[in-house]
């Protein structure tokens, strides 16, 4: 369906920023599937986003970061824009851009590994506006580079910058790039912010390194804040919300590692349970059929099913690290070996279809 133009995937996590699709029928017989097109690119961890006609992604090759636009039906290149990143992490598996582009209005917005924020015209690729987050806002580059993806809200682009002196998160006018607001001293993580409706109002939820903050997306005003145990700058796991008042946070590093369920009452949070052995690294969690599905571990890794009421591990399966997409009441996963799998998941286990 994405290739045919029947649906879009405009940014990190899809339409709802929640890695969920409710109206996609993938079937169960994949024996007749064939590769429609394939385009060799470079390295990086940036995701692919699509509008009605075009797929966009960000990669690094020959020392240049490149934003590329491809026809979603044929893979034919429409345009590309490139620039020198100016930085690469020491470890090979962290090299290349990490943040996923954003399709919004007439633009595609990309954030490079060294903090180069660029907005290009979706049709011809011309540069509309740009910022250097380190130079312009005093942002501190994480060891692995910038990774939190830009998001869109009501004609604005919101970016988790990580700058000092109350310059950690900012909103820019979409069409011109004019700074609408910038505020706060939230410690930069690799987790992408998300706008949600909480307590009857739009709330910009930011997963900083220590916990969560809720902001007014219009002006950046602080609505509430939760600080858990401190940890390093490799926090990359987005919160998993179970309705408005329950949220799952994972702490893979620090003094109190594990996965937590927090109950929220307005601005106040209380820890309900801790699954101390569930430690997803850079993979997302999803919730369906009364079970939380997670990948956990670094060496020996597992796919786990957690009881959302108690945090108890209901089942676990040995597997490579996986990322997950909820498709209706099924799970589509992609593991680090490149295996794509459709499965059913519930309290009894996960079963490949």
Short mmCIF file of C-alpha atoms in Angstrom, two decimals:
data_model
loop_
_atom_site.label_atom_id
_atom_site.label_comp_id
_atom_site.label_asym_id
_atom_site.label_seq_id
_atom_site.Cartn_x
_atom_site.Cartn_y
_atom_site.Cartn_z
CA UNK A 1 0.00 0.00 0.00
CA UNK A 2 2.84 2.40 0.70
CA UNK A 3 4.22 1.80 -2.80
CA UNK A 4 0.82 2.41 -4.40
CA UNK A 5 0.29 5.73 -2.64
CA UNK A 6 -2.73 4.66 -0.58
CA UNK A 7 -1.13 5.72 2.72
CA UNK A 8 1.70 7.84 4.05
CA UNK A 9 4.35 7.62 6.76
CA UNK A 10 5.39 11.24 7.39
CA UNK A 11 7.88 10.89 10.23
CA UNK A 12 9.26 8.89 13.13
CA UNK A 13 6.63 6.39 14.32
CA UNK A 14 4.18 7.09 11.48
CA UNK A 15 0.99 9.17 11.45
CA UNK A 16 0.44 8.94 15.20
CA UNK A 17 4.12 8.69 16.21
CA UNK A 18 3.16 5.42 17.94
CA UNK A 19 4.37 2.71 15.51
CA UNK A 20 0.81 1.55 14.93
CA UNK A 21 -1.34 1.03 11.83
CA UNK A 22 -4.94 -0.11 12.24
CA UNK A 23 -6.18 -0.47 8.65
CA UNK A 24 -3.42 -2.37 6.83
CA UNK A 25 -4.06 -5.94 5.65
CA UNK A 26 -0.75 -7.70 5.09
CA UNK A 27 -2.22 -11.17 4.59
CA UNK A 28 -0.35 -14.26 5.77
CA UNK A 29 0.87 -15.85 2.52
CA UNK A 30 4.05 -14.02 1.53
CA UNK A 31 5.31 -16.73 -0.85
CA UNK A 32 4.50 -14.66 -3.94
CA UNK A 33 6.10 -11.44 -2.71
CA UNK A 34 8.87 -10.07 -4.91
CA UNK A 35 11.22 -7.11 -4.59
CA UNK A 36 9.59 -4.28 -6.56
CA UNK A 37 12.69 -2.09 -6.57
CA UNK A 38 15.98 -1.72 -4.74
CA UNK A 39 18.34 1.25 -4.48
CA UNK A 40 21.81 0.98 -2.91
CA UNK A 41 22.51 3.85 -0.54
CA UNK A 42 25.07 4.34 2.25
CA UNK A 43 25.23 3.87 6.00
CA UNK A 44 23.19 5.22 8.87
CA UNK A 45 20.15 4.44 11.00
CA UNK A 46 17.69 6.98 9.61
CA UNK A 47 14.24 5.66 8.84
CA UNK A 48 12.30 6.03 5.58
CA UNK A 49 9.33 8.41 5.31
CA UNK A 50 6.82 8.62 2.49
CA UNK A 51 4.23 11.04 1.15
CA UNK A 52 1.72 10.35 -1.65
CA UNK A 53 4.37 10.01 -4.37
CA UNK A 54 7.85 9.99 -2.85
CA UNK A 55 10.02 8.18 -0.30
CA UNK A 56 12.75 10.10 1.56
CA UNK A 57 15.64 9.02 3.72
CA UNK A 58 18.98 10.24 5.03
CA UNK A 59 22.32 8.40 4.76
CA UNK A 60 26.08 8.96 4.66
CA UNK A 61 28.35 7.97 1.78
CA UNK A 62 31.85 9.09 0.78
CA UNK A 63 32.02 11.53 3.65
CA UNK A 64 28.76 13.33 2.80
CA UNK A 65 25.37 13.19 4.48
CA UNK A 66 22.69 12.86 1.82
CA UNK A 67 18.96 13.48 1.86
CA UNK A 68 17.44 11.61 -1.07
CA UNK A 69 13.97 11.56 -2.67
CA UNK A 70 12.87 8.43 -4.56
CA UNK A 71 9.72 7.68 -6.52
CA UNK A 72 7.83 5.37 -4.17
CA UNK A 73 6.49 3.25 -7.02
CA UNK A 74 9.69 2.72 -9.03
CA UNK A 75 12.62 3.78 -6.83
CA UNK A 76 13.75 6.32 -9.44
CA UNK A 77 15.75 9.15 -7.90
CA UNK A 78 13.92 12.50 -7.92
CA UNK A 79 16.60 14.62 -6.26
CA UNK A 80 19.29 14.59 -3.60
CA UNK A 81 20.95 17.16 -1.36
CA UNK A 82 24.23 16.53 0.48
CA UNK A 83 26.57 18.24 2.94
CA UNK A 84 29.69 17.44 4.96
CA UNK A 85 28.66 16.16 8.42
CA UNK A 86 31.84 17.31 10.16
CA UNK A 87 31.74 14.47 12.69
CA UNK A 88 31.58 10.69 12.91
CA UNK A 89 31.45 8.55 16.08
CA UNK A 90 34.36 6.25 16.87
CA UNK A 91 32.35 3.04 16.58
CA UNK A 92 31.39 1.93 13.08
CA UNK A 93 27.86 0.85 14.07
CA UNK A 94 27.08 4.43 15.14
CA UNK A 95 28.35 6.17 12.02
CA UNK A 96 25.98 7.86 9.62
CA UNK A 97 22.87 9.92 10.44
CA UNK A 98 20.40 8.62 13.03
CA UNK A 99 17.39 10.96 12.95
CA UNK A 100 14.48 10.18 10.62
CA UNK A 101 13.36 12.93 8.20
CA UNK A 102 10.00 14.65 8.57
CA UNK A 103 7.52 15.33 5.76
CA UNK A 104 5.37 18.34 6.60
CA UNK A 105 3.59 20.85 4.37
CA UNK A 106 5.75 21.55 1.32
CA UNK A 107 8.95 20.51 3.10
CA UNK A 108 11.04 17.54 4.09
CA UNK A 109 13.10 18.35 7.20
CA UNK A 110 16.27 16.45 8.09
CA UNK A 111 18.65 16.51 11.05
CA UNK A 112 22.22 15.34 10.53
CA UNK A 113 24.50 13.57 12.98
CA UNK A 114 26.40 16.78 13.82
CA UNK A 115 23.32 18.98 14.32
CA UNK A 116 22.76 20.26 10.78
CA UNK A 117 19.00 20.99 10.62
CA UNK A 118 17.79 21.51 7.03
CA UNK A 119 14.40 22.06 5.41
CA UNK A 120 14.17 21.23 1.69
CA UNK A 121 11.37 21.61 -0.82
CA UNK A 122 9.63 18.25 -1.27
CA UNK A 123 9.33 18.64 -5.04
CA UNK A 124 12.70 19.95 -6.22
CA UNK A 125 14.93 19.56 -3.16
CA UNK A 126 15.88 23.23 -2.94
CA UNK A 127 17.05 24.36 0.49
CA UNK A 128 14.43 26.55 2.20
CA UNK A 129 16.07 27.14 5.58
CA UNK A 130 18.76 25.67 7.84
CA UNK A 131 20.37 25.88 11.29
CA UNK A 132 23.54 24.53 12.85
CA UNK A 133 22.25 23.47 16.29
CA UNK A 134 25.68 23.58 17.90
CA UNK A 135 26.67 26.97 16.53
CA UNK A 136 23.28 28.68 16.66
CA UNK A 137 21.92 27.32 19.95
CA UNK A 138 24.90 25.95 21.87
CA UNK A 139 23.69 22.36 21.55
CA UNK A 140 25.93 19.67 23.00
CA UNK A 141 26.42 16.83 20.55
CA UNK A 142 25.86 13.39 22.13
CA UNK A 143 28.66 10.85 21.79
CA UNK A 144 26.79 9.00 19.06
CA UNK A 145 25.58 12.21 17.39
CA UNK A 146 22.14 13.81 17.19
CA UNK A 147 19.34 11.26 16.85
CA UNK A 148 16.01 12.67 18.11
CA UNK A 149 13.91 13.21 14.98
CA UNK A 150 12.09 16.49 14.20
CA UNK A 151 8.30 16.43 14.56
CA UNK A 152 5.46 18.59 13.20
CA UNK A 153 2.65 20.36 15.05
CA UNK A 154 0.23 22.95 13.60
CA UNK A 155 2.55 24.50 11.05
CA UNK A 156 5.64 24.25 13.21
CA UNK A 157 8.67 21.99 13.36
CA UNK A 158 9.72 20.99 16.89
CA UNK A 159 13.26 19.81 17.58
CA UNK A 160 14.89 18.42 20.73
CA UNK A 161 18.12 20.42 20.58
CA UNK A 162 19.81 19.88 23.92
CA UNK A 163 21.26 23.39 24.12
CA UNK A 164 22.42 25.00 27.34
CA UNK A 165 21.02 28.10 29.08
CA UNK A 166 17.36 27.19 28.55
CA UNK A 167 17.79 26.27 24.91
CA UNK A 168 17.11 22.54 24.93
CA UNK A 169 13.93 22.31 22.83
CA UNK A 170 12.66 24.66 20.14
CA UNK A 171 9.82 25.23 17.69
CA UNK A 172 10.32 26.78 14.25
CA UNK A 173 7.75 28.20 11.84
CA UNK A 174 7.47 25.58 9.13
CA UNK A 175 7.47 27.81 6.06
CA UNK A 176 10.25 30.24 7.00
CA UNK A 177 12.27 28.54 9.74
CA UNK A 178 11.71 31.52 12.04
CA UNK A 179 12.24 30.59 15.69
CA UNK A 180 8.82 30.51 17.42
CA UNK A 181 10.11 29.61 20.90
CA UNK A 182 13.05 27.96 22.64
CA UNK A 183 13.28 27.00 26.32
CA UNK A 184 14.25 24.58 29.10
CA UNK A 185 17.34 22.76 30.29
CA UNK A 186 16.28 19.19 29.53
CA UNK A 187 19.17 16.75 29.09
CA UNK A 188 19.27 15.61 25.48
CA UNK A 189 18.43 11.98 24.73
CA UNK A 190 18.04 10.10 21.44
CA UNK A 191 14.29 9.71 22.03
CA UNK A 192 11.96 11.65 19.73
CA UNK A 193 9.35 13.94 21.36
CA UNK A 194 5.66 13.38 20.68
CA UNK A 195 2.54 15.54 20.87
CA UNK A 196 -0.33 13.77 22.64
CA UNK A 197 -3.74 14.75 23.96
CA UNK A 198 -3.47 14.55 27.74
CA UNK A 199 -6.01 16.04 30.14
CA UNK A 200 -7.96 17.44 27.19
CA UNK A 201 -5.08 19.44 25.72
CA UNK A 202 -2.20 18.92 23.30
CA UNK A 203 0.93 18.12 25.28
CA UNK A 204 4.47 17.90 23.95
CA UNK A 205 5.95 14.91 25.77
CA UNK A 206 9.77 14.90 25.93
CA UNK A 207 11.76 11.88 27.08
CA UNK A 208 14.88 13.48 28.51
CA UNK A 209 17.73 11.42 29.93
CA UNK A 210 16.33 11.39 33.46
CA UNK A 211 12.61 11.07 32.82
CA UNK A 212 9.70 12.89 31.18
CA UNK A 213 8.50 16.45 30.71
CA UNK A 214 5.16 17.71 29.43
CA UNK A 215 5.21 21.07 27.63
CA UNK A 216 2.69 23.32 25.92
CA UNK A 217 3.65 22.90 22.24
CA UNK A 218 2.44 26.43 21.44
CA UNK A 219 4.85 28.33 23.68
CA UNK A 220 7.00 25.70 25.42
CA UNK A 221 5.58 26.36 28.90
CA UNK A 222 6.27 23.55 31.38
CA UNK A 223 3.10 21.65 32.36
CA UNK A 224 4.71 18.90 34.42
CA UNK A 225 7.99 17.06 34.87
CA UNK A 226 9.09 13.65 36.16
CA UNK A 227 12.71 12.92 37.05
CA UNK A 228 13.79 9.33 37.56
CA UNK A 229 17.32 7.97 38.05
CA UNK A 230 20.07 9.69 36.07
CA UNK A 231 21.71 7.89 33.17
CA UNK A 232 24.03 8.36 30.19
CA UNK A 233 23.21 10.04 26.89
CA UNK A 234 22.37 6.81 25.05
CA UNK A 235 18.68 6.83 26.04
CA UNK A 236 16.91 6.02 22.78
CA UNK A 237 13.68 4.28 23.75
CA UNK A 238 10.44 6.21 23.38
CA UNK A 239 7.85 6.02 26.18
CA UNK A 240 4.98 3.60 25.65
CA UNK A 241 1.67 5.13 26.71
CA UNK A 242 -1.14 2.85 27.90
CA UNK A 243 -3.91 5.42 27.72
CA UNK A 244 -3.50 8.90 29.21
CA UNK A 245 -2.50 7.97 32.74
CA UNK A 246 -0.08 5.05 32.44
CA UNK A 247 3.32 5.19 30.76
CA UNK A 248 6.11 2.65 30.38
CA UNK A 249 9.69 3.94 30.58
CA UNK A 250 12.84 1.90 30.01
CA UNK A 251 16.14 2.66 31.74
CA UNK A 252 18.82 0.51 30.09
CA UNK A 253 21.67 2.35 31.85
CA UNK A 254 22.32 3.85 35.28
CA UNK A 255 21.78 2.80 38.89
CA UNK A 256 18.23 1.45 38.52
CA UNK A 257 18.05 -0.33 35.18
CA UNK A 258 14.92 -1.97 33.87
CA UNK A 259 11.47 -1.13 32.57
CA UNK A 260 9.04 0.83 34.73
CA UNK A 261 5.32 1.49 34.69
CA UNK A 262 4.36 4.93 36.00
CA UNK A 263 0.86 6.03 36.95
CA UNK A 264 0.10 9.68 36.27
CA UNK A 265 -2.37 11.91 38.13
CA UNK A 266 -2.10 15.36 36.56
CA UNK A 267 1.48 16.56 37.12
CA UNK A 268 2.33 13.77 39.59
CA UNK A 269 3.78 10.35 38.82
CA UNK A 270 4.06 7.22 40.96
CA UNK A 271 6.02 4.09 40.08
CA UNK A 272 3.73 1.05 39.90
CA UNK A 273 6.10 -1.77 38.96
CA UNK A 274 9.67 -2.39 37.79
CA UNK A 275 10.78 -5.21 35.50
CA UNK A 276 14.48 -5.01 36.33
CA UNK A 277 15.58 -7.67 33.84
CA UNK A 278 13.80 -6.10 30.86
CA UNK A 279 16.35 -3.80 29.25
CA UNK A 280 15.59 -2.82 25.65
CA UNK A 281 18.50 -1.00 24.08
CA UNK A 282 17.45 0.92 20.95
CA UNK A 283 14.21 -0.91 20.18
CA UNK A 284 10.64 0.27 20.69
CA UNK A 285 7.89 -1.36 22.78
CA UNK A 286 4.32 -1.96 21.63
CA UNK A 287 1.07 -2.91 23.41
CA UNK A 288 -1.63 -5.18 22.03
CA UNK A 289 -3.93 -7.97 23.21
CA UNK A 290 -3.15 -7.26 26.89
CA UNK A 291 0.60 -7.78 26.51
CA UNK A 292 3.60 -5.46 26.15
CA UNK A 293 6.05 -6.75 23.53
CA UNK A 294 9.70 -5.79 23.93
CA UNK A 295 13.17 -6.78 22.81
CA UNK A 296 15.72 -7.03 25.62
CA UNK A 297 19.46 -7.52 26.05
CA UNK A 298 22.78 -6.83 24.31
CA UNK A 299 24.58 -10.17 24.06
CA UNK A 300 22.00 -12.95 24.32
CA UNK A 301 18.80 -11.14 23.33
CA UNK A 302 15.16 -12.07 23.72
CA UNK A 303 11.71 -10.99 22.64
CA UNK A 304 9.55 -10.70 25.75
CA UNK A 305 5.88 -10.43 26.62
CA UNK A 306 5.08 -8.43 29.78
CA UNK A 307 1.87 -8.28 31.78
CA UNK A 308 0.94 -4.55 31.74
CA UNK A 309 -0.72 -4.86 35.16
CA UNK A 310 2.17 -6.44 37.08
CA UNK A 311 5.29 -6.22 34.89
CA UNK A 312 5.65 -10.00 35.11
CA UNK A 313 7.38 -11.67 32.17
CA UNK A 314 4.69 -13.88 30.61
CA UNK A 315 6.95 -15.42 27.98
CA UNK A 316 10.28 -14.93 26.27
CA UNK A 317 11.80 -16.15 23.03
CA UNK A 318 15.43 -16.13 22.00
CA UNK A 319 15.84 -13.79 19.01
CA UNK A 320 18.04 -11.05 17.56
CA UNK A 321 17.18 -7.48 18.53
CA UNK A 322 13.91 -6.38 16.94
CA UNK A 323 11.91 -3.26 16.27
CA UNK A 324 8.13 -3.56 16.19
CA UNK A 325 5.09 -2.19 14.38
CA UNK A 326 1.57 -2.93 15.58
CA UNK A 327 -0.61 -3.74 12.56
CA UNK A 328 -4.15 -4.07 13.83
CA UNK A 329 -3.82 -6.81 16.46
CA UNK A 330 -0.72 -8.32 14.91
CA UNK A 331 3.00 -7.59 15.18
CA UNK A 332 5.29 -6.78 12.26
CA UNK A 333 8.93 -6.97 13.34
CA UNK A 334 12.30 -6.42 11.71
CA UNK A 335 15.36 -7.86 13.41
CA UNK A 336 19.00 -6.78 13.16
CA UNK A 337 19.71 -9.65 10.74
CA UNK A 338 17.15 -8.23 8.30
CA UNK A 339 14.35 -10.75 8.88
CA UNK A 340 10.86 -9.31 8.46
CA UNK A 341 8.18 -11.26 10.31
CA UNK A 342 4.42 -11.04 10.84
CA UNK A 343 3.17 -12.63 14.04
CA UNK A 344 0.34 -12.86 16.53
CA UNK A 345 1.12 -11.88 20.12
CA UNK A 346 -0.87 -12.26 23.33
CA UNK A 347 -0.36 -13.41 26.91
CA UNK A 348 0.47 -16.93 25.69
CA UNK A 349 3.34 -15.98 23.39
CA UNK A 350 4.26 -14.70 19.94
CA UNK A 351 3.58 -16.95 16.95
CA UNK A 352 4.81 -16.40 13.41
CA UNK A 353 2.05 -16.40 10.80
#
